[in-house]
Coordinates of C-alpha atoms in Angstrom, one line a residue:
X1 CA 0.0 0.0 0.0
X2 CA 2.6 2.2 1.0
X3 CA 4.3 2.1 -2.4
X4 CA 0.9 2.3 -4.4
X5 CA 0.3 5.8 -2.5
X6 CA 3.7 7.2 -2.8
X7 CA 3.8 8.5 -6.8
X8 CA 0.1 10.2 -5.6
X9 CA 1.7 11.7 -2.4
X10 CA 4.5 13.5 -4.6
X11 CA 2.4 14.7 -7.2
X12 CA 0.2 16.5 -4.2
X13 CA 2.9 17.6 -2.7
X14 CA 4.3 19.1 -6.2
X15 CA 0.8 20.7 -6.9
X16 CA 0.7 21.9 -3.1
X17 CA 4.5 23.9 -3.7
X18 CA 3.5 25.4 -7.5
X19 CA 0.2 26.6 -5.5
X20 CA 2.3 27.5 -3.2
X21 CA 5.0 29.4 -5.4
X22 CA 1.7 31.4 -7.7
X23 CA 0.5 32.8 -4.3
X24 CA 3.7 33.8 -2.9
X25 CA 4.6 35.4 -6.5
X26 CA 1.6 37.1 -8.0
X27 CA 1.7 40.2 -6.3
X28 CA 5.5 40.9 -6.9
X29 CA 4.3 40.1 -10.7
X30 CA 1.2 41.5 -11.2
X31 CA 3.0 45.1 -9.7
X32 CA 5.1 44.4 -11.8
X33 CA 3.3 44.3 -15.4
X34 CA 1.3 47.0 -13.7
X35 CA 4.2 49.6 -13.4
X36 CA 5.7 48.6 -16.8
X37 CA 2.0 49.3 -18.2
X38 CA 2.4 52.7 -16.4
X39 CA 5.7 53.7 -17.2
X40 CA 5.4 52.7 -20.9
X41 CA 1.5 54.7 -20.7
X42 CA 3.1 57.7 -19.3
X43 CA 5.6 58.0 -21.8
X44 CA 3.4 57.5 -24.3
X45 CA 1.4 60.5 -22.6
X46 CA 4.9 62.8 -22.3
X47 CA 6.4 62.1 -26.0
X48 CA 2.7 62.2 -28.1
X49 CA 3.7 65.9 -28.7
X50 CA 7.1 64.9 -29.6
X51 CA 6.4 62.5 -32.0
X52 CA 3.1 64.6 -33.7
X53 CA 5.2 67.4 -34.1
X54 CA 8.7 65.3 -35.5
X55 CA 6.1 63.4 -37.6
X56 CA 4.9 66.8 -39.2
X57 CA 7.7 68.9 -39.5
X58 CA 9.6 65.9 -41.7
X59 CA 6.4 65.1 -43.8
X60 CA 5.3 66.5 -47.2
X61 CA 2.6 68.9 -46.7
X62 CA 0.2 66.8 -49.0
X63 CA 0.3 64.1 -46.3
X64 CA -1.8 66.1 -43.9
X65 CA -4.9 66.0 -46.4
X66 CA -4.4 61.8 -46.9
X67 CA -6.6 59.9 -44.4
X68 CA -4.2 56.9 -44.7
X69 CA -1.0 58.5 -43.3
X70 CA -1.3 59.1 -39.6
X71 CA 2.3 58.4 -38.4
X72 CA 4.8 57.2 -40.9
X73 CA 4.7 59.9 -44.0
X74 CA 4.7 58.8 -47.1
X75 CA 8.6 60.9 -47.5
X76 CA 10.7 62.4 -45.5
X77 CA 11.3 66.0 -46.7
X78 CA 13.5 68.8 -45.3
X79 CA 12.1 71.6 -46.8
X80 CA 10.2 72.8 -44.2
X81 CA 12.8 72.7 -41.7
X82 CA 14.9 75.1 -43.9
X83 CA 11.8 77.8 -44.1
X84 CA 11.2 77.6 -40.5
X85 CA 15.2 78.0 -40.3
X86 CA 14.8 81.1 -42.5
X87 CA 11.9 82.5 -41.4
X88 CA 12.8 82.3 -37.3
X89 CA 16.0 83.8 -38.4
X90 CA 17.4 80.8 -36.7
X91 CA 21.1 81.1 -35.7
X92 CA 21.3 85.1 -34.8
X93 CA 18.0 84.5 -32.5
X94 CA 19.5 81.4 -31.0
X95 CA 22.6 83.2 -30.2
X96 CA 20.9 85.9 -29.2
X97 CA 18.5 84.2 -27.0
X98 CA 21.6 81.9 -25.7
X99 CA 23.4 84.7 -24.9
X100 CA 19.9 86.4 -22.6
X101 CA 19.5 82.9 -21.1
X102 CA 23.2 82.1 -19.9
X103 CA 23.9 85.5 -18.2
X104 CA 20.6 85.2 -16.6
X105 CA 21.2 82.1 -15.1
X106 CA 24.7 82.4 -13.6
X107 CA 23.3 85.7 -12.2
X108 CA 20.4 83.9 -10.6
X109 CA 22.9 81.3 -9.3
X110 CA 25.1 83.9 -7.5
X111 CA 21.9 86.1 -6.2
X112 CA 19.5 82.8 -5.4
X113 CA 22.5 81.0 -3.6
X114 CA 23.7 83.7 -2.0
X115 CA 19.9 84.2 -0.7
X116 CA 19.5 80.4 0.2
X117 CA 22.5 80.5 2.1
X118 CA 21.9 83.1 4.3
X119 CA 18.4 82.1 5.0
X120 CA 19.3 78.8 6.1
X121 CA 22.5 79.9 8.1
X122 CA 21.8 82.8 9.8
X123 CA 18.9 84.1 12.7
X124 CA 17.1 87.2 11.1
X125 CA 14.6 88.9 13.0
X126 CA 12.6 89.0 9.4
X127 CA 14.1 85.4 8.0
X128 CA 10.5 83.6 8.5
X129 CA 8.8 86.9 6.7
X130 CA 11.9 86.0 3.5
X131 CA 10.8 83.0 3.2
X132 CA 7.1 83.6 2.9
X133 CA 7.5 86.0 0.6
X134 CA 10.2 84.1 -1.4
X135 CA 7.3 81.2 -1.5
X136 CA 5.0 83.8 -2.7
X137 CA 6.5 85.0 -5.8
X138 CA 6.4 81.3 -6.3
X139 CA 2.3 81.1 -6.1
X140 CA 1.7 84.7 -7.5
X141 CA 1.6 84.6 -11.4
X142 CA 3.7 87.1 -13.1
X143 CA 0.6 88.7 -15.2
X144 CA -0.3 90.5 -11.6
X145 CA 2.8 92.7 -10.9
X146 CA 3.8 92.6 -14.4
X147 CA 3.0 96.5 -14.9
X148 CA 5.1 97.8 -11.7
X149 CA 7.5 95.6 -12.7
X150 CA 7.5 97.1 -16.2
X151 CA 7.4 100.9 -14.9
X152 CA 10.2 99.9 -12.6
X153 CA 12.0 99.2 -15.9
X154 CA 11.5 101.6 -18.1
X155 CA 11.9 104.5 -15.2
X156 CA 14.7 102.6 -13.6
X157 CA 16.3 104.8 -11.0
X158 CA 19.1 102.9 -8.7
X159 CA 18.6 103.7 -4.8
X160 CA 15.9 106.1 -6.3
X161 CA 18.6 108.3 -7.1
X162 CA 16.9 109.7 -9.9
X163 CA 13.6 109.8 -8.1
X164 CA 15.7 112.4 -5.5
X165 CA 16.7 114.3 -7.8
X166 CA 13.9 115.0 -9.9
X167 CA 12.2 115.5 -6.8
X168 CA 14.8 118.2 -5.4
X169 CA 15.3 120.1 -9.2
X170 CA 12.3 119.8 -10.9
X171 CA 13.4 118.2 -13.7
X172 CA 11.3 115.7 -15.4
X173 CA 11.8 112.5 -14.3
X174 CA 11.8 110.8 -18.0
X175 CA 15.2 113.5 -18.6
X176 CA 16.9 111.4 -15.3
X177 CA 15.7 107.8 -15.2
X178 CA 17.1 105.1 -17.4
X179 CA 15.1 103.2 -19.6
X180 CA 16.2 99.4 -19.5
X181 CA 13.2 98.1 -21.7
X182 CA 14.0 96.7 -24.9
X183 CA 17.5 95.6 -23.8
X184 CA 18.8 92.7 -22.2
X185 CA 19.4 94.7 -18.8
X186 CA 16.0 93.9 -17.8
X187 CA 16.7 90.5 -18.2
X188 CA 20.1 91.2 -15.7
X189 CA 18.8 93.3 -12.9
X190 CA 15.9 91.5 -12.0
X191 CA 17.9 87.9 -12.3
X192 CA 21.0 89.8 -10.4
X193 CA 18.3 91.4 -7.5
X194 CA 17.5 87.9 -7.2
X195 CA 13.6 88.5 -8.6
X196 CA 14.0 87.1 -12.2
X197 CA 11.9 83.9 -13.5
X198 CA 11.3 81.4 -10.5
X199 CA 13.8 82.8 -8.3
X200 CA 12.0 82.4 -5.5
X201 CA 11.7 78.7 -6.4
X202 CA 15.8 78.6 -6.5
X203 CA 16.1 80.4 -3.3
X204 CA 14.0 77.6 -1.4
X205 CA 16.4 75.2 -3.2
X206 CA 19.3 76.5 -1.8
X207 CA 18.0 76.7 1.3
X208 CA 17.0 73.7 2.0
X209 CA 20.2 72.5 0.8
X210 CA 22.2 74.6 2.8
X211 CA 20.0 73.8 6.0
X212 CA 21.4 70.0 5.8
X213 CA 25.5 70.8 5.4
X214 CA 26.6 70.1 8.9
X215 CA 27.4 72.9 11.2
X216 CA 30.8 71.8 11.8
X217 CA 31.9 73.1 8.2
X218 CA 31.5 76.1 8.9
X219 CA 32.8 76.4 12.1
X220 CA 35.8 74.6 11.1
X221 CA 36.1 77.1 8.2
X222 CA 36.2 79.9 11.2
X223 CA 38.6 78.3 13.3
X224 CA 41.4 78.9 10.2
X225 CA 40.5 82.3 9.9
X226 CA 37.7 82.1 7.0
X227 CA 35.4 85.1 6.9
X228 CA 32.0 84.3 5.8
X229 CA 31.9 85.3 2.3
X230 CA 35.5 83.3 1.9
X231 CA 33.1 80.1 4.1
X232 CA 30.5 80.7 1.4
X233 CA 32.7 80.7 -1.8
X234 CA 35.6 78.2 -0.6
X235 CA 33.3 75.8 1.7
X236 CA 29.2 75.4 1.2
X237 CA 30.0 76.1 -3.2
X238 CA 32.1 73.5 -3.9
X239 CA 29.5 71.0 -1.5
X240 CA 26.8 72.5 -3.4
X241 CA 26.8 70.8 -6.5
X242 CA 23.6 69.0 -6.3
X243 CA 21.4 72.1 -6.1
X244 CA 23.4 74.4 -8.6
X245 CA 23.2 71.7 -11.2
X246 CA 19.4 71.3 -10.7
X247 CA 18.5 75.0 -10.3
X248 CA 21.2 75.6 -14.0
X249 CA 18.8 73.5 -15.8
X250 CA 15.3 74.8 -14.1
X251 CA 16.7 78.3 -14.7
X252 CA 17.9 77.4 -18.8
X253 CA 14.7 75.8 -20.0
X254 CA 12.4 78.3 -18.0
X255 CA 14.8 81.7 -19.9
X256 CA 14.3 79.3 -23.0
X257 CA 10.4 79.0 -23.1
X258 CA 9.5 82.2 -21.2
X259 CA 7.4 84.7 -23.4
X260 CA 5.3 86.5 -21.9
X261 CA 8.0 88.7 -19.9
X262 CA 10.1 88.7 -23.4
X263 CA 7.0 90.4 -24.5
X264 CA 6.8 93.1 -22.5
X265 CA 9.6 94.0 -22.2
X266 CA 11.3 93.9 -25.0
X267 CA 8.7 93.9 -27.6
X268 CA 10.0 93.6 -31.2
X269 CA 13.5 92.6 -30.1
X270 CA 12.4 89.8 -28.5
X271 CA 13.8 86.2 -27.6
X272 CA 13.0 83.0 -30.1
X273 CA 10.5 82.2 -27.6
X274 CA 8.2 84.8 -29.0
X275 CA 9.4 84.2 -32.6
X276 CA 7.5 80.9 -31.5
X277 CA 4.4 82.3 -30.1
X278 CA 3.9 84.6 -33.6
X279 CA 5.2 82.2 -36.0
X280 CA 1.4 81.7 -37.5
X281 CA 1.4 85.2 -38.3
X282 CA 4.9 85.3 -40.0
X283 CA 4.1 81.9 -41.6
X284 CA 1.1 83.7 -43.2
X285 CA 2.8 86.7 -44.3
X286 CA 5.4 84.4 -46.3
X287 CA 4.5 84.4 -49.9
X288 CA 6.4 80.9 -51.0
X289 CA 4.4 79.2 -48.3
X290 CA 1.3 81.1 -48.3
X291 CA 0.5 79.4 -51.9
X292 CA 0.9 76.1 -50.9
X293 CA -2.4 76.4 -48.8
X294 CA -3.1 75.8 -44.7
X295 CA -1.5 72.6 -45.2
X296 CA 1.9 73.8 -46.3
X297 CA 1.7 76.3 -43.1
X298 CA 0.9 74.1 -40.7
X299 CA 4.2 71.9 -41.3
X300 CA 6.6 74.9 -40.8
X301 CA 4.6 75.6 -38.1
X302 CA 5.7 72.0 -36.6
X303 CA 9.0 72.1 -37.7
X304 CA 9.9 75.7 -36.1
X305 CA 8.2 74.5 -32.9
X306 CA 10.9 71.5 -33.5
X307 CA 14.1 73.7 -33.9
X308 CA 12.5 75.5 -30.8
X309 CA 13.2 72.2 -28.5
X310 CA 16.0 70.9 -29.7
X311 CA 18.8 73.2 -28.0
X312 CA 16.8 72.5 -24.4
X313 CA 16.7 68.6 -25.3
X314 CA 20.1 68.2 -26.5
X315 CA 20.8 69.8 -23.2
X316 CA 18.8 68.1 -21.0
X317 CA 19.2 65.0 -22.8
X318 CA 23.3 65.2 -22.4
X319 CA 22.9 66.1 -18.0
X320 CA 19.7 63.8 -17.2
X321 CA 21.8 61.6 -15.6
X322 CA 23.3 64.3 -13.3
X323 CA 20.0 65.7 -13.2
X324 CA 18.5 62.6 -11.7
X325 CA 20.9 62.2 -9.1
X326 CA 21.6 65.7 -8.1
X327 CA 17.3 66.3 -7.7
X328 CA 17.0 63.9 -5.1
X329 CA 19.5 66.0 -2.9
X330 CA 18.0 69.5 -3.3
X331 CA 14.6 68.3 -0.8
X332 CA 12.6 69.1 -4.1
X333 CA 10.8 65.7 -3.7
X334 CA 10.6 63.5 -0.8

């Protein structure tokens, strides 16, 4: 008997351990397939408008009317990239706008850091009162001080020195004050005042950052003699590589795209941002595309908005890796 039940006896005990094995792994698989399904969903979700407009700027402009061509075009054609290249006046404005959009963003470093560190660091009687207010220009959108902002540029007056002395002479205060719209300067004072695009954002950056160095740094640092600006440049910098690299990139792409400020203030010289945001307009006004009908617009339209994203990309594309690493240090997340 004992041999007759032993082959049934292992074949119960074989389904009881694959039971066994299903139960103890279907939740570690089904999350699984689950977060791949996410992942691959929400990069579907984040590169659609990557690959709509890459699919359009490349195609003929014949394919937009054919029902049958949705992704792959029926020929890859560079001749709208070249009018979009023509027509955004394509290397000076990148220069141009590179040049607005580097400056910018070391001075916001130097201001924003500088900011950060001295919030985190130091007892102010109004440090709690800095913050909120740094938070604020975080929450407040820029269309609601935009006009004091703009009158503070185009009358600008350092210390209100101007303001004095039209006040004491009588003379006009338009004769005195200097006019920094349609140049680059407003770009520089307000990012060197710490109060360009999302510096508030960068100043919370740094000082959260610079709230978790270790004390003993700096007192170390005072103990051979280091003043506190030589603490700040020779000590907390060089540890501070985490949040300069993250707030570099915030502060390039958000120069890059920003319009709206480009707008006002400096109107018809402005950035390639708002070449982008009236490109319809000089699309239209383009004879050699105007003939080829809506359809022939729309695909320079794509492929300008493509020659738009590629500097920010390539960049981001090239420092993702640091970017990813350095992010979970700043206390942006978490």
């Amino acid at each position: 008997m004992a041999k007759t039940n032993t082959p049934a006896i292992g074949k119960e005990s074989r389904l009881k351990s694959a039971s066994y094995q299903v139960k103890r792994h279907a939740p570690g698989i089904l999350y699984g397939i689950f977060r791949y399904a996410f992942i691959i969903g929400m990069a579907y979700v984040l590169l659609y408008p990557i690959l709509v407009m890459l699919t359009r700027a490349i195609r003929p402009a014949d394919d937009l009317s054919n029902p049958s061509i949705v992704w792959i075009p029926s020929g890859v054609t560079w001749e709208n990239l070249q009018k979009a290249w023509q027509m955004l006046q394509y290397p000076s404005k990148v220069l141009f706008t590179g040049r607005i959009v580097m400056i910018s963003t070391v001075l916001s470093l130097i201001s924003c850091s500088m900011a950060g560190y001295a919030l985190a660091r130091y007892r102010m009687k109004f440090g709690p009162l800095c913050v909120g207010l740094a938070i604020l220009t975080i929450v407040v959108p820029m269309q609601t001080y935009i006009i004091p902002l703009f009158t503070s540029m185009r009358y600008f007056s350092p210390f209100g020195i101007s303001n004095l002395i039209s006040a004491i002479t009588g003379i006009p205060l338009d004769n005195l004050a200097i006019n920094l719209t349609r140049t680059e300067w407003c770009y520089y004072v307000t990012a060197a005042l710490g109060s360009g695009l999302r510096s508030g954002l960068f100043i919370v950056v740094f000082m959260n950052f610079f709230k978790g160095m270790p004390k003993e740094l700096e007192d170390a640092a005072r103990v051979d003699g280091c003043s506190e600006a030589r603490t700040f440049v020779q000590v907390m910098v060089p540890n501070a590589g985490a949040p300069f690299l993250v707030v570099t990139l915030f502060s390039i792409v958000w120069y890059w795209n920003d319009y709206y400020f480009a707008q006002i203030m400096m109107g018809e010289r402005g950035i390639l941002a708002t070449q982008i945001s009236v490109i319809k307009s000089i699309v239209r006004g383009t004879s050699s595309v105007t003939s080829g009908g809506d359809n022939a617009q729309t695909v320079v339209v794509f492929a300008a908005a493509m020659l738009f994203i590629i500097p920010p990309l390539a960049l981001y594309l090239y420092l993702q890796k640091f970017f990813v690493q350095s992010i979970e240090r700043t206390g942006i997340v978490g």
